[in-house]
Coordinates of C-alpha atoms in Angstrom, one line a residue:
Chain A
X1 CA 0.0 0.0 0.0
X2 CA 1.6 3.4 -0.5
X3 CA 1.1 6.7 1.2
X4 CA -2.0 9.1 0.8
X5 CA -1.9 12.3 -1.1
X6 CA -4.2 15.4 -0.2
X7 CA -6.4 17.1 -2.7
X8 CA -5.8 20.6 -1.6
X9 CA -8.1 22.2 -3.8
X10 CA -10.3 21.4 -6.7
X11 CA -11.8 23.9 -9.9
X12 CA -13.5 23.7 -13.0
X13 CA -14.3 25.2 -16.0
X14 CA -18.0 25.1 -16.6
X15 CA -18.7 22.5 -19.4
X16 CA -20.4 23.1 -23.0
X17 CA -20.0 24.3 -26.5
X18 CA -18.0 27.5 -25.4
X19 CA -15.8 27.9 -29.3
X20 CA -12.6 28.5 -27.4
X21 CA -9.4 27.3 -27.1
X22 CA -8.7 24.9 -24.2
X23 CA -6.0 26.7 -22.9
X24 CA -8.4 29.3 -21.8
X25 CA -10.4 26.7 -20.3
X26 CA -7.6 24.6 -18.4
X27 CA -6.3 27.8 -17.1
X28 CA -9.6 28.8 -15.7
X29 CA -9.9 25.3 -13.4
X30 CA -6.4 25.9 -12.8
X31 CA -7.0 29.1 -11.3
X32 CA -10.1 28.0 -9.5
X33 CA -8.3 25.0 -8.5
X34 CA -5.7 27.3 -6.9
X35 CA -7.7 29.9 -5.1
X36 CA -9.8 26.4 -3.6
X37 CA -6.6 25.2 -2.5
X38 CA -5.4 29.1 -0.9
X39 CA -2.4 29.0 -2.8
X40 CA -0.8 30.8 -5.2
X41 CA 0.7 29.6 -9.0
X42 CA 4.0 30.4 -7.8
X43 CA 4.0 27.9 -4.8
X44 CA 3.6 25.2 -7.3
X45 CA 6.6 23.5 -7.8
X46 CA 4.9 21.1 -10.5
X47 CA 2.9 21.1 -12.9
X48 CA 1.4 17.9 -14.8
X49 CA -1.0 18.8 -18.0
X50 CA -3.6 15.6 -19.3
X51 CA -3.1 15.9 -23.1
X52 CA -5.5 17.1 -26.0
X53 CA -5.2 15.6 -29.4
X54 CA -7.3 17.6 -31.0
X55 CA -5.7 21.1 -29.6
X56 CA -3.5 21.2 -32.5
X57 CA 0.4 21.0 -31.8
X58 CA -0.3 22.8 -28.1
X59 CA -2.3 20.2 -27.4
X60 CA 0.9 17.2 -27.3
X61 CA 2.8 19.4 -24.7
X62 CA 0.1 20.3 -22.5
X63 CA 1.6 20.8 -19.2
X64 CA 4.2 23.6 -20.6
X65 CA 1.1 25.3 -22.6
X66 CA -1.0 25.8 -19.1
X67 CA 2.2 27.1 -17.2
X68 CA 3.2 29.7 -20.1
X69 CA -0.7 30.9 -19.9
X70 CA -0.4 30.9 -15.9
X71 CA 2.9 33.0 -16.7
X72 CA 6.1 31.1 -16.7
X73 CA 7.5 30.5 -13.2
X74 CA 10.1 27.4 -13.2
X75 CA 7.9 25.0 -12.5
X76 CA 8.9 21.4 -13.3
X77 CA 6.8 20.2 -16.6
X78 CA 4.9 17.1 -17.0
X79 CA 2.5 15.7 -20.1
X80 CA 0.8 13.1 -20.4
X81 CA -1.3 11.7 -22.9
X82 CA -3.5 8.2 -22.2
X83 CA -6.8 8.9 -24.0
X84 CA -9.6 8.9 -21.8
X85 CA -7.2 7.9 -19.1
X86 CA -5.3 10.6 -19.3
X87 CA -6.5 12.6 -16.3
X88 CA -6.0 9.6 -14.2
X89 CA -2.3 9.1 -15.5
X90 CA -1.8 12.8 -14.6
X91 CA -3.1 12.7 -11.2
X92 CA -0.5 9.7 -11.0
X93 CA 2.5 11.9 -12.4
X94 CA 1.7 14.3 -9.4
X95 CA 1.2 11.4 -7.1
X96 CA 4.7 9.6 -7.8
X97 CA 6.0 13.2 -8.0
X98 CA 5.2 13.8 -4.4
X99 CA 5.5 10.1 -3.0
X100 CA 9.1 10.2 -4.4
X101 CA 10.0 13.5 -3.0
X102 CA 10.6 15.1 -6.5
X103 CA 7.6 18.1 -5.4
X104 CA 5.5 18.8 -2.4
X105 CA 2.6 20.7 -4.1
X106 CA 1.5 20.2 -8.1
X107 CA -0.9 21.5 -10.7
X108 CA -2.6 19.1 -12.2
X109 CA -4.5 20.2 -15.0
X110 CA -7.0 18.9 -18.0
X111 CA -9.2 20.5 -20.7
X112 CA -9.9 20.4 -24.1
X113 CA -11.9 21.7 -26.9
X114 CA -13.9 18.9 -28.7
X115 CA -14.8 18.7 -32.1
X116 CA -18.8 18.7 -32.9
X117 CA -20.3 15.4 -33.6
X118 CA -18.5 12.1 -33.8
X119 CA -15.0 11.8 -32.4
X120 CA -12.8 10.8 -35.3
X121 CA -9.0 9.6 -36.1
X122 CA -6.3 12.1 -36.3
X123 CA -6.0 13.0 -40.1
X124 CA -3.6 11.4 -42.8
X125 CA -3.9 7.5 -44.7
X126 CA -2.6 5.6 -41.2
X127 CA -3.4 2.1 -41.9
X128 CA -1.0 0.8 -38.8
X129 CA -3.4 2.6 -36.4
X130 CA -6.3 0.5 -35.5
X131 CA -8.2 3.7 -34.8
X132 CA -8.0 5.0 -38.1
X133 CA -8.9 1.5 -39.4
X134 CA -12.2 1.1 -37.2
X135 CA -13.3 4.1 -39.1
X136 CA -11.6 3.4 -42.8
X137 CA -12.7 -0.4 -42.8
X138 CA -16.0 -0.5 -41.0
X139 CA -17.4 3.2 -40.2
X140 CA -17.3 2.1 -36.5
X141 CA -17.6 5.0 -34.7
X142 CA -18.1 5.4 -30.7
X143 CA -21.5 5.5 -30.2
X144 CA -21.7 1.5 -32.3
X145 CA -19.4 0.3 -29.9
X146 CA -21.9 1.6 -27.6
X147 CA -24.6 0.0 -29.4
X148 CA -22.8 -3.5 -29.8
X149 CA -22.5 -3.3 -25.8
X150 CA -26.2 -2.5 -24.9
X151 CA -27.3 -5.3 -27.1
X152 CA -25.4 -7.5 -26.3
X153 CA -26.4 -7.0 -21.8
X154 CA -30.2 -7.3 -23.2
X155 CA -29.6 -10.5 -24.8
X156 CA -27.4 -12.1 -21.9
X157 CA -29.2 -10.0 -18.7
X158 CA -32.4 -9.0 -20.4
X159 CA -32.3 -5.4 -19.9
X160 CA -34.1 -3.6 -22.3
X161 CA -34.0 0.3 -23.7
X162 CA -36.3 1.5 -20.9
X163 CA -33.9 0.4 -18.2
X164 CA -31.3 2.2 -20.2
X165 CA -33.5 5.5 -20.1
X166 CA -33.4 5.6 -16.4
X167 CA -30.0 6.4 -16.2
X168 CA -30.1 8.9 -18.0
X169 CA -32.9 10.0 -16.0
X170 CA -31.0 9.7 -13.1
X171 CA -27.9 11.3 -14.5
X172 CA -29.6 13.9 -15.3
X173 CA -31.6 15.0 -12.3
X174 CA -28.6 15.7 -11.0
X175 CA -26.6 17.1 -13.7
X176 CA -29.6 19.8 -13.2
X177 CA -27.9 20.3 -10.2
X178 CA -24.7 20.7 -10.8
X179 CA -23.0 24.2 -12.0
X180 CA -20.1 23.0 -14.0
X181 CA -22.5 20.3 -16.3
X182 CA -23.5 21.3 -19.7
X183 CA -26.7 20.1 -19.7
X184 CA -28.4 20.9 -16.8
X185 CA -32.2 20.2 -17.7
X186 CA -33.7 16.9 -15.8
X187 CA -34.9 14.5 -18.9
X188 CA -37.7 12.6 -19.1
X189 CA -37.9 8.7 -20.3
X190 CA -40.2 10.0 -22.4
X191 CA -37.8 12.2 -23.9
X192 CA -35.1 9.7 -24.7
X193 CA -37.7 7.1 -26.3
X194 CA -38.1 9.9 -28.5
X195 CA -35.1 10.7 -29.4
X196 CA -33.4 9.7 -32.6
X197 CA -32.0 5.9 -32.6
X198 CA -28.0 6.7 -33.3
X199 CA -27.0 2.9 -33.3
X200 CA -29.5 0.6 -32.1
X201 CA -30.6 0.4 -29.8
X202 CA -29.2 3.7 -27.7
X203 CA -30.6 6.9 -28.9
X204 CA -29.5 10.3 -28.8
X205 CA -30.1 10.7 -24.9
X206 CA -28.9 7.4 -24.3
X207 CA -25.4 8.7 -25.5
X208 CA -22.7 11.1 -24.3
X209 CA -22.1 14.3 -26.7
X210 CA -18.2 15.9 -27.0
X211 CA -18.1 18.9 -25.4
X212 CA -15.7 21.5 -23.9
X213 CA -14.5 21.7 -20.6
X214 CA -11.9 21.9 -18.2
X215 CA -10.1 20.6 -14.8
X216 CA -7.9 21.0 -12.1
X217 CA -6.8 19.7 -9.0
X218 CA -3.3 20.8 -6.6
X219 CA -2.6 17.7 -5.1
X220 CA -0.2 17.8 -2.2
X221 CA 2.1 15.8 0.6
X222 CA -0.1 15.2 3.5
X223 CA 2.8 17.2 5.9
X224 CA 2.9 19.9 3.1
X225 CA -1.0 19.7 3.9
X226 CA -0.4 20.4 7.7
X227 CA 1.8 23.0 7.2
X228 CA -0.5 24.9 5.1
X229 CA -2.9 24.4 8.0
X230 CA -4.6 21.5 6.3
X231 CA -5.3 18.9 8.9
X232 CA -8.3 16.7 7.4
X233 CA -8.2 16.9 3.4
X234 CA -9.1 14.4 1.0
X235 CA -7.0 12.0 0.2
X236 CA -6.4 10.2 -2.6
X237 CA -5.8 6.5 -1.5
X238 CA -5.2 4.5 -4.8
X239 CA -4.9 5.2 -8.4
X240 CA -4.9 2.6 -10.6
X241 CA -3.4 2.4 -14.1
X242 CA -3.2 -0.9 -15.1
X243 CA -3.0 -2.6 -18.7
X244 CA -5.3 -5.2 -19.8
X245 CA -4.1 -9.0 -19.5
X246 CA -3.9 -11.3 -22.7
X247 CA -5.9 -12.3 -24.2
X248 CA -8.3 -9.7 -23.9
X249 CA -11.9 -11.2 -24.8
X250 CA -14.3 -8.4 -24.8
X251 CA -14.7 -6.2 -28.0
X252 CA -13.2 -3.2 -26.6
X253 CA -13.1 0.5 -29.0
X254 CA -11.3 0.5 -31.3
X255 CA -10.3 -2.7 -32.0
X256 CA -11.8 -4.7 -34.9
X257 CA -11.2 -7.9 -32.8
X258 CA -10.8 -9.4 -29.6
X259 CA -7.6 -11.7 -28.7
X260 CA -8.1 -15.4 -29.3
X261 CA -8.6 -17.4 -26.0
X262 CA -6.9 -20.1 -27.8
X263 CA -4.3 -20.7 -26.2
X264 CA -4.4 -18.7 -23.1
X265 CA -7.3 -18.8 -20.8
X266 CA -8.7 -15.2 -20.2
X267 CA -7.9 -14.1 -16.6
X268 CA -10.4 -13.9 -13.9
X269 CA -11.0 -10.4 -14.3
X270 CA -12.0 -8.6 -17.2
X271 CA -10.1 -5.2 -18.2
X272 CA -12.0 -2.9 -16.7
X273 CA -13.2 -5.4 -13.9
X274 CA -9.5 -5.5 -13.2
X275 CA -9.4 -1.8 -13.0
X276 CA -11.1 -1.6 -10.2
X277 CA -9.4 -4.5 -8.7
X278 CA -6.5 -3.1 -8.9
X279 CA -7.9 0.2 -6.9
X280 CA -9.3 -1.6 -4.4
X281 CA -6.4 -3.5 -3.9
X282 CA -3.9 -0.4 -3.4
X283 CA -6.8 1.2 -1.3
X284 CA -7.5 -1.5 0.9
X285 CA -11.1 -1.6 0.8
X286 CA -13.1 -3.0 -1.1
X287 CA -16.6 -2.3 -3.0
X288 CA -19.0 -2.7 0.3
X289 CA -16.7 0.1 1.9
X290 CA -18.2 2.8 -1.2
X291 CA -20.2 5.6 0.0
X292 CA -20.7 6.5 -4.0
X293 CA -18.9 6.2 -7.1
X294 CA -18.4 8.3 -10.1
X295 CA -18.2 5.8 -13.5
X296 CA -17.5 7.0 -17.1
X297 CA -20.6 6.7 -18.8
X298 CA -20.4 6.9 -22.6
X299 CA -23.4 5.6 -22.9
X300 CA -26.6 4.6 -20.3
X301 CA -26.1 0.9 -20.8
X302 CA -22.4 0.9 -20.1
X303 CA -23.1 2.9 -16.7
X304 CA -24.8 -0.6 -15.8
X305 CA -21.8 -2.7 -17.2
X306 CA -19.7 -0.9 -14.6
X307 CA -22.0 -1.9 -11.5
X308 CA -20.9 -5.3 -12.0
X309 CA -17.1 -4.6 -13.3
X310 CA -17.0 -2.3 -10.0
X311 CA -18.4 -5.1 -7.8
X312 CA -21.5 -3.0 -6.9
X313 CA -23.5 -6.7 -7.6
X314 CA -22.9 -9.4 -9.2
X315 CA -22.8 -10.1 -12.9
X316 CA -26.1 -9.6 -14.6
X317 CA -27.5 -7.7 -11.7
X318 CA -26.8 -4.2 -12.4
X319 CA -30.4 -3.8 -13.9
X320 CA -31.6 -5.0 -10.2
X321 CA -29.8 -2.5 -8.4
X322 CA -30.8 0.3 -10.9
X323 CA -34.7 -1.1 -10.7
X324 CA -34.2 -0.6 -6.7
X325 CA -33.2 2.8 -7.0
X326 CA -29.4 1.7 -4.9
X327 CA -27.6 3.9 -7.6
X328 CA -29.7 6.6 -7.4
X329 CA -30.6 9.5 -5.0
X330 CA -30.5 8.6 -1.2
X331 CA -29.3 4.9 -2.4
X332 CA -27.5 2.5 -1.0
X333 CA -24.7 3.4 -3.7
X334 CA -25.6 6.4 -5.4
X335 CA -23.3 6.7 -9.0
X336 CA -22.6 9.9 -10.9
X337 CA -24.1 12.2 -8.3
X338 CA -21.8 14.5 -10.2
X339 CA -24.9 14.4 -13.7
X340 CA -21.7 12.1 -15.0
X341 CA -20.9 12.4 -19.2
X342 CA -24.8 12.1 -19.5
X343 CA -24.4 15.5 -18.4
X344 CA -21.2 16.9 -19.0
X345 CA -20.1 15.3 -22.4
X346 CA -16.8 14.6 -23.3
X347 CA -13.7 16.4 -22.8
X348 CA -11.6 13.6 -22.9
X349 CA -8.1 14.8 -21.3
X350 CA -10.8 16.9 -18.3
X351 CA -12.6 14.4 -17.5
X352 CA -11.0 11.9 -15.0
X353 CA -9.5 14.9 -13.1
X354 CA -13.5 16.5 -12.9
X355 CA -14.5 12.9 -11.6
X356 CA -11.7 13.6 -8.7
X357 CA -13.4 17.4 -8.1
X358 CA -16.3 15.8 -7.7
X359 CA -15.2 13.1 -5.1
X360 CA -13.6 16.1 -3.7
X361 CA -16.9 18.0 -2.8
X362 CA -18.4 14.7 -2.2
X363 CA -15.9 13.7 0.3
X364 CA -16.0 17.7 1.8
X365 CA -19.4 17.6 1.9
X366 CA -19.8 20.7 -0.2
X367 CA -21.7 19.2 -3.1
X368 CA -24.6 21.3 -2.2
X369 CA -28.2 20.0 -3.2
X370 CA -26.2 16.6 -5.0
X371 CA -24.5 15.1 -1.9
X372 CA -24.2 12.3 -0.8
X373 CA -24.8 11.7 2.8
X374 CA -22.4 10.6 4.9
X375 CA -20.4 10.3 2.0
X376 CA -16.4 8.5 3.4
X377 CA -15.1 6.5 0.3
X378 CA -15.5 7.1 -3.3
X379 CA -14.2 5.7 -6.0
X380 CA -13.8 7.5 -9.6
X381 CA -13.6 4.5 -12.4
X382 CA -12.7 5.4 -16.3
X383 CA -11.2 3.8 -19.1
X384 CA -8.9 5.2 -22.3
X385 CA -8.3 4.1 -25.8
X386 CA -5.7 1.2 -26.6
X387 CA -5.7 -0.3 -23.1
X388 CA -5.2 2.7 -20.6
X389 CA -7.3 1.4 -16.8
X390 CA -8.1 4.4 -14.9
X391 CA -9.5 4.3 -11.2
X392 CA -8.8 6.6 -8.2
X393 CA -10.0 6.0 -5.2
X394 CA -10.5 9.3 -2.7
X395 CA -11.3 9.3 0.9
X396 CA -12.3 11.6 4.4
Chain B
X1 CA -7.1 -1.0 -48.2
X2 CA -5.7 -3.7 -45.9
X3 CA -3.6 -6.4 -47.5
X4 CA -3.8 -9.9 -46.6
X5 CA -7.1 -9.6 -44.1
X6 CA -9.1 -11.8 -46.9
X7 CA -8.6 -13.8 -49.6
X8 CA -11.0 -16.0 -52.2
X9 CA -14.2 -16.0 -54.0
X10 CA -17.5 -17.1 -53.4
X11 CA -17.6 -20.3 -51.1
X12 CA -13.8 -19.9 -50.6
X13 CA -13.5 -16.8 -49.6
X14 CA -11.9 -16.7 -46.0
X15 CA -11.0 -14.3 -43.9
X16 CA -6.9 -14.4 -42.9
X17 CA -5.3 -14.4 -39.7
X18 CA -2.3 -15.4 -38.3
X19 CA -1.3 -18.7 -36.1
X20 CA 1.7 -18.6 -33.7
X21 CA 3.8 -21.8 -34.6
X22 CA 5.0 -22.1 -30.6
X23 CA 1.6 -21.1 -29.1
X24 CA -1.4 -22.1 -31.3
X25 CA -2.3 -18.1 -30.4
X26 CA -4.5 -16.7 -33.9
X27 CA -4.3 -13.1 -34.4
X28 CA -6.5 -11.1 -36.6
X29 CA -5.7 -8.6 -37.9
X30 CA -2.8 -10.3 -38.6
X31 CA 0.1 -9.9 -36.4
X32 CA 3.2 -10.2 -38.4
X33 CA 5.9 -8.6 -36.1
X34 CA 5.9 -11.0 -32.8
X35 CA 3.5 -13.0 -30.9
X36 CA 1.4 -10.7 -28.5
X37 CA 1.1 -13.5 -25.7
X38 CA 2.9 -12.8 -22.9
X39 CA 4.2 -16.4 -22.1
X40 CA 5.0 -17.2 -25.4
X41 CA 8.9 -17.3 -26.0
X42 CA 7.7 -16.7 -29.5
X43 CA 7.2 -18.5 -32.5
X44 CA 7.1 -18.0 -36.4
X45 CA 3.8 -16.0 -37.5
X46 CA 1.8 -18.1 -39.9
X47 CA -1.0 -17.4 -42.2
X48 CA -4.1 -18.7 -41.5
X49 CA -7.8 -18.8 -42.8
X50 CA -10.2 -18.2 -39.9
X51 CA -13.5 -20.5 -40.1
X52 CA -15.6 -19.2 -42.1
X53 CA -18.9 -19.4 -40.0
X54 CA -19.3 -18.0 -36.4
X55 CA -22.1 -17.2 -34.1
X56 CA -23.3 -12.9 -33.9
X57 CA -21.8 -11.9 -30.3
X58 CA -23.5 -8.7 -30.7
X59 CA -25.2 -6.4 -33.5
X60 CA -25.9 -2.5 -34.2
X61 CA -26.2 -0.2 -36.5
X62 CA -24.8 3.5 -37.4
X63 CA -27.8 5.7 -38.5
X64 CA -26.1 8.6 -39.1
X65 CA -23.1 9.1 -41.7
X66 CA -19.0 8.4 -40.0
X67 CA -16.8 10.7 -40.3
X68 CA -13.9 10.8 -42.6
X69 CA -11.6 8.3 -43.2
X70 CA -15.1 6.5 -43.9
X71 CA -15.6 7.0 -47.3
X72 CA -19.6 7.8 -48.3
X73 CA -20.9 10.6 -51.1
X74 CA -22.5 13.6 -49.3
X75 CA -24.5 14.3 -51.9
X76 CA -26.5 10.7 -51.9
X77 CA -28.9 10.3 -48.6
X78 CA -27.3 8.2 -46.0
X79 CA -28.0 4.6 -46.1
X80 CA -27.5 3.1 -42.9
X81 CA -25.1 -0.1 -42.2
X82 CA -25.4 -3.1 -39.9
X83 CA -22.3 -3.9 -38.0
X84 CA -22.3 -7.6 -36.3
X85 CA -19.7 -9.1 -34.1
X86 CA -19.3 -12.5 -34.5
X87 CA -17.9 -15.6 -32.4
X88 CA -15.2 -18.1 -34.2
X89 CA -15.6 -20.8 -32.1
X90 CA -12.6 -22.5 -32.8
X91 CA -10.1 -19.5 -32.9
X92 CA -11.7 -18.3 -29.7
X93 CA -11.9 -14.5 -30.9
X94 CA -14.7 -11.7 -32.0
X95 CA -14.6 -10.5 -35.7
X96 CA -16.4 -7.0 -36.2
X97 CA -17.6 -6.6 -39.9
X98 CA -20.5 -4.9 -41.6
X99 CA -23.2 -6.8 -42.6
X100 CA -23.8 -7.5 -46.3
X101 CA -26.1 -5.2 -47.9
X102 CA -29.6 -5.7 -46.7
X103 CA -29.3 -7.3 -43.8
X104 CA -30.9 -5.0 -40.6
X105 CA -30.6 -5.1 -37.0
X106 CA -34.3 -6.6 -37.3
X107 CA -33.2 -9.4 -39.1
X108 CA -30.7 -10.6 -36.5
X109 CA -30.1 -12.3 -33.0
X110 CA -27.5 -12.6 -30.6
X111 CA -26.5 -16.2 -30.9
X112 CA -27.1 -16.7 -34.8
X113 CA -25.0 -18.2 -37.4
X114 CA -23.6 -16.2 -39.8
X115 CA -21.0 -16.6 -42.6
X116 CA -18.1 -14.3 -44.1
X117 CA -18.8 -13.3 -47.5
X118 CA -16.5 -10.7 -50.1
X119 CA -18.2 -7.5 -50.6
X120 CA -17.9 -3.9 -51.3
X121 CA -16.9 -1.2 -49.1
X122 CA -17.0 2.0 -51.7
X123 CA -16.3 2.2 -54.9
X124 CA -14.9 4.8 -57.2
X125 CA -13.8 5.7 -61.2
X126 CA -10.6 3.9 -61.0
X127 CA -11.0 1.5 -57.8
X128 CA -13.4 -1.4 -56.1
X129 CA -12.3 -1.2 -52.7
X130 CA -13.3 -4.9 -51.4
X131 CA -13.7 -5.8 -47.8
X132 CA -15.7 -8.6 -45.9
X133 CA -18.7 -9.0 -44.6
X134 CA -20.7 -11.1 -42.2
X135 CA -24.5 -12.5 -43.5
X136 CA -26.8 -15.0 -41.5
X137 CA -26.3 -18.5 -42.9
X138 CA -30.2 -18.7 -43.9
X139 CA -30.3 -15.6 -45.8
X140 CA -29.7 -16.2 -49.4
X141 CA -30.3 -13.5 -51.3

């Protein structure tokens, strides 16, 4: 088990269709994130930016293009770029930063400016990338991934599109309360079964949009923490970054195939099963210990998928706990109190850091008319492109 | 657009993997470079036709156009595609494909056999681009 980190402060950029660049935005949550934490840029002695890919050259070399829009200051520079995951792999970089000794106080920071519509390959003929391919050879984009996923839990578990609805519902009730979320309107099942089918059988509403948006967090040495008169903060117990194990056996974006189980028998755990596993393991609880989680819910049916991968139930029983109302408000195990992507869209370097701002006001209790009461452990559980596991797990 | 993921016509026509000579391990796409298992010491890479029926794992559909590098004419009304994932039982993996032409999410099942069959992916002045795709055995049109 290694040491604790504290979250010293926390900030966002308000999430939506904003037409800027996200330098502006990941400078906003990293001043937000600064004045939360009572400190000023030039304390920082790190500073660890979550990539874009879609920011343009800026975008590789994140952590450098926040500092020089803070104003230049020495810091030490960190980027990191792990798709989805690369929030999680940031708060990591600042983790191991101060674990080793290397800082006592860094800026982490993630934001980005996503393109309308579908998310699509980087330009160019790149037939060695498997996520040019997807699109090239079979017009797969995100959302039929989705799609393969949700039919695929109502053949085996026999949930159906109405369950599916529900989350968004639920997502969205409290996305309305929430003012960082983009969409901040509760929705009606009525209103998703009337939304247009984008791959069967998730609709519109059933389906994240991209969107802008922006993160921070100043993460900190727990005795950097008392000196700065910080006796109780959040800490961040575990963050897990683990790899899949061959052969991997579930369909996973963007491959066009799954490894053969041939010759090797698949591990006990799927990928993002193991995910968790691994973040429980570091933490030392386990999922009974949760007073909420925060999953990455591209779509409404994978939000269910991660019940089970989470250990929230059992396999096949994610529909039961949803039916029950457990995940929901004043549930047993309320997840995505935050309105989740169902409310915030993607902003895919932002948004494992904004699941750790939201375990932080969670775990403050200062999440206003969305907390969670009595809220002690949370986990924040995530997964990027071409085999990236991302799971934090924050406690009080 | 991809070399060597197919090969054949009509009743032959296969889809094309590769077969780890120390591991048994199949790869598609093919994996030419080095065995990905992690307790293989590593073997020679060989070709290999994947069966050429399997069971759907899972099916959907993209109703509104993909972005670029999917090639489609803007100026003709989108046509949606099937996509179906389908279980080789003896290699052990999940193929992707689109469905042949005609085939809708209505006229499949988790669970169903299906067969690979050549067809056409776009097509242009100067080129056929060919690709695979996956149809349920008792269609036969």
């Amino acid at each position: 088990m290694t040491q604790d980190v504290a979250v010293l402060g926390a900030g966002m950029h308000p999430w939506g269709k904003w037409g800027r660049s996200f330098v502006e935005y990941g400078a906003a949550a990293a001043r937000a994130a600064l004045a939360d934490a009572g400190l000023e840029w030039r304390d920082i002695g790190s500073i660890v930016g979550a990539d874009t890919v879609r920011g343009g050259y800026p975008g590789y070399v994140a952590g450098a293009t926040f500092a020089k829009a803070l104003g230049w200051q020495g810091a030490r520079v960190a980027s990191v770029y792990a798709a989805c995951a690369s929030g999680a792999q940031a708060v990591n970089t600042a983790r191991a930063q101060i674990l080793s000794g290397l800082a006592d106080v860094v800026l982490v920071v993630g934001a980005d400016a996503a393109p309308k519509g579908f998310f699509r390959p980087a330009g160019g003929d790149r037939p060695d990338d498997p996520d040019w391919l997807r699109f090239r050879v079979l017009g797969a984009t995100n959302p039929t991934y989705f799609g393969l996923y949700a039919r695929r839990r109502m053949a085996v578990h026999g949930e159906t599109p109405e369950d599916y609805a529900q989350v968004k519902v639920k997502n969205s009730a409290w996305g309305a309360l929430n003012p960082y979320a983009r969409y901040r309107k509760p929705v009606t099942a009525e209103e998703v079964a009337a939304s247009a089918v984008v791959a069967d059988p998730l609709r519109l509403l059933d389906i994240c949009a991209t969107s802008d948006g922006g993160a921070a967090l100043v993460l900190a040495g727990l005795e950097f923490a008392r000196r700065h008169g910080v006796t109780n903060p959040v800490r961040i117990r575990a963050v897990s970054t683990v790899t899949p194990r061959y052969p991997n056996t579930v369909l996973d974006l963007p491959d066009i195939a799954t490894d053969s189980a041939v010759a090797v028998q698949p591990a006990a755990h799927t990928f993002r099963e193991s995910i968790a596993h691994a973040a429980y393991e570091e933490a030392g609880i386990g999922p009974e210990d949760l007073s909420f989680a925060e999953v990455y819910d591209l779509s409404t049916a994978l939000e269910l998928q991660w019940y089970e991968d989470l250990g929230l139930c059992g396999e096949g029983e994610a529909v039961k706990l949803l039916r029950e109302g457990a995940t929901a408000v004043g549930g047993r195990i309320p997840v995505n109190a935050s309105g989740g992507l169902a409310s915030f869209g993607e902003a895919v370097p932002a948004q494992a850091i904004a699941q750790v701002c939201e375990l932080t006001w969670q775990l403050r209790d200062a999440a206003g008319d969305r907390q969670v009461d009595g809220a002690r452990v949370g986990i924040a559980a995530n997964q990027g492109l071409f085999g990236h596991g991302s799971a934090v797990v924050a406690v009080r | 657009m991809v070399a060597g993921w197919f090969a054949g016509d009509g009743e032959d026509f296969r889809l094309l993997g590769t077969r780890c000579s120390a591991c048994t391990s199949v790869f598609f796409p093919r994996e030419d470079s080095h065995c990905r298992n992690p307790g293989c010491p590593g073997g020679d890479l060989e070709e290999v036709p994947l069966s050429r029926r399997g069971h759907v794992w899972s099916f959907t559909d993209g109703r509104y156009r993909p972005p670029s590098p999917y090639v489609s004419d803007p100026e003709l009304p989108w046509e949606p595609y099937t996509l179906i994932a389908v279980e080789l039982p003896s290699e052990r993996l999940v193929v992707l494909g689109q469905a042949a032409p005609g085939v809708t999410v209505a006229d499949l099942a988790v669970g169903m056999e299906v067969e690979v069959v050549p067809g056409v992916l776009h097509e242009d002045a100067g080129t056929t681009w060919t690709t695979w795709q996956w149809r349920p055995t008792e269609v036969t049109a």
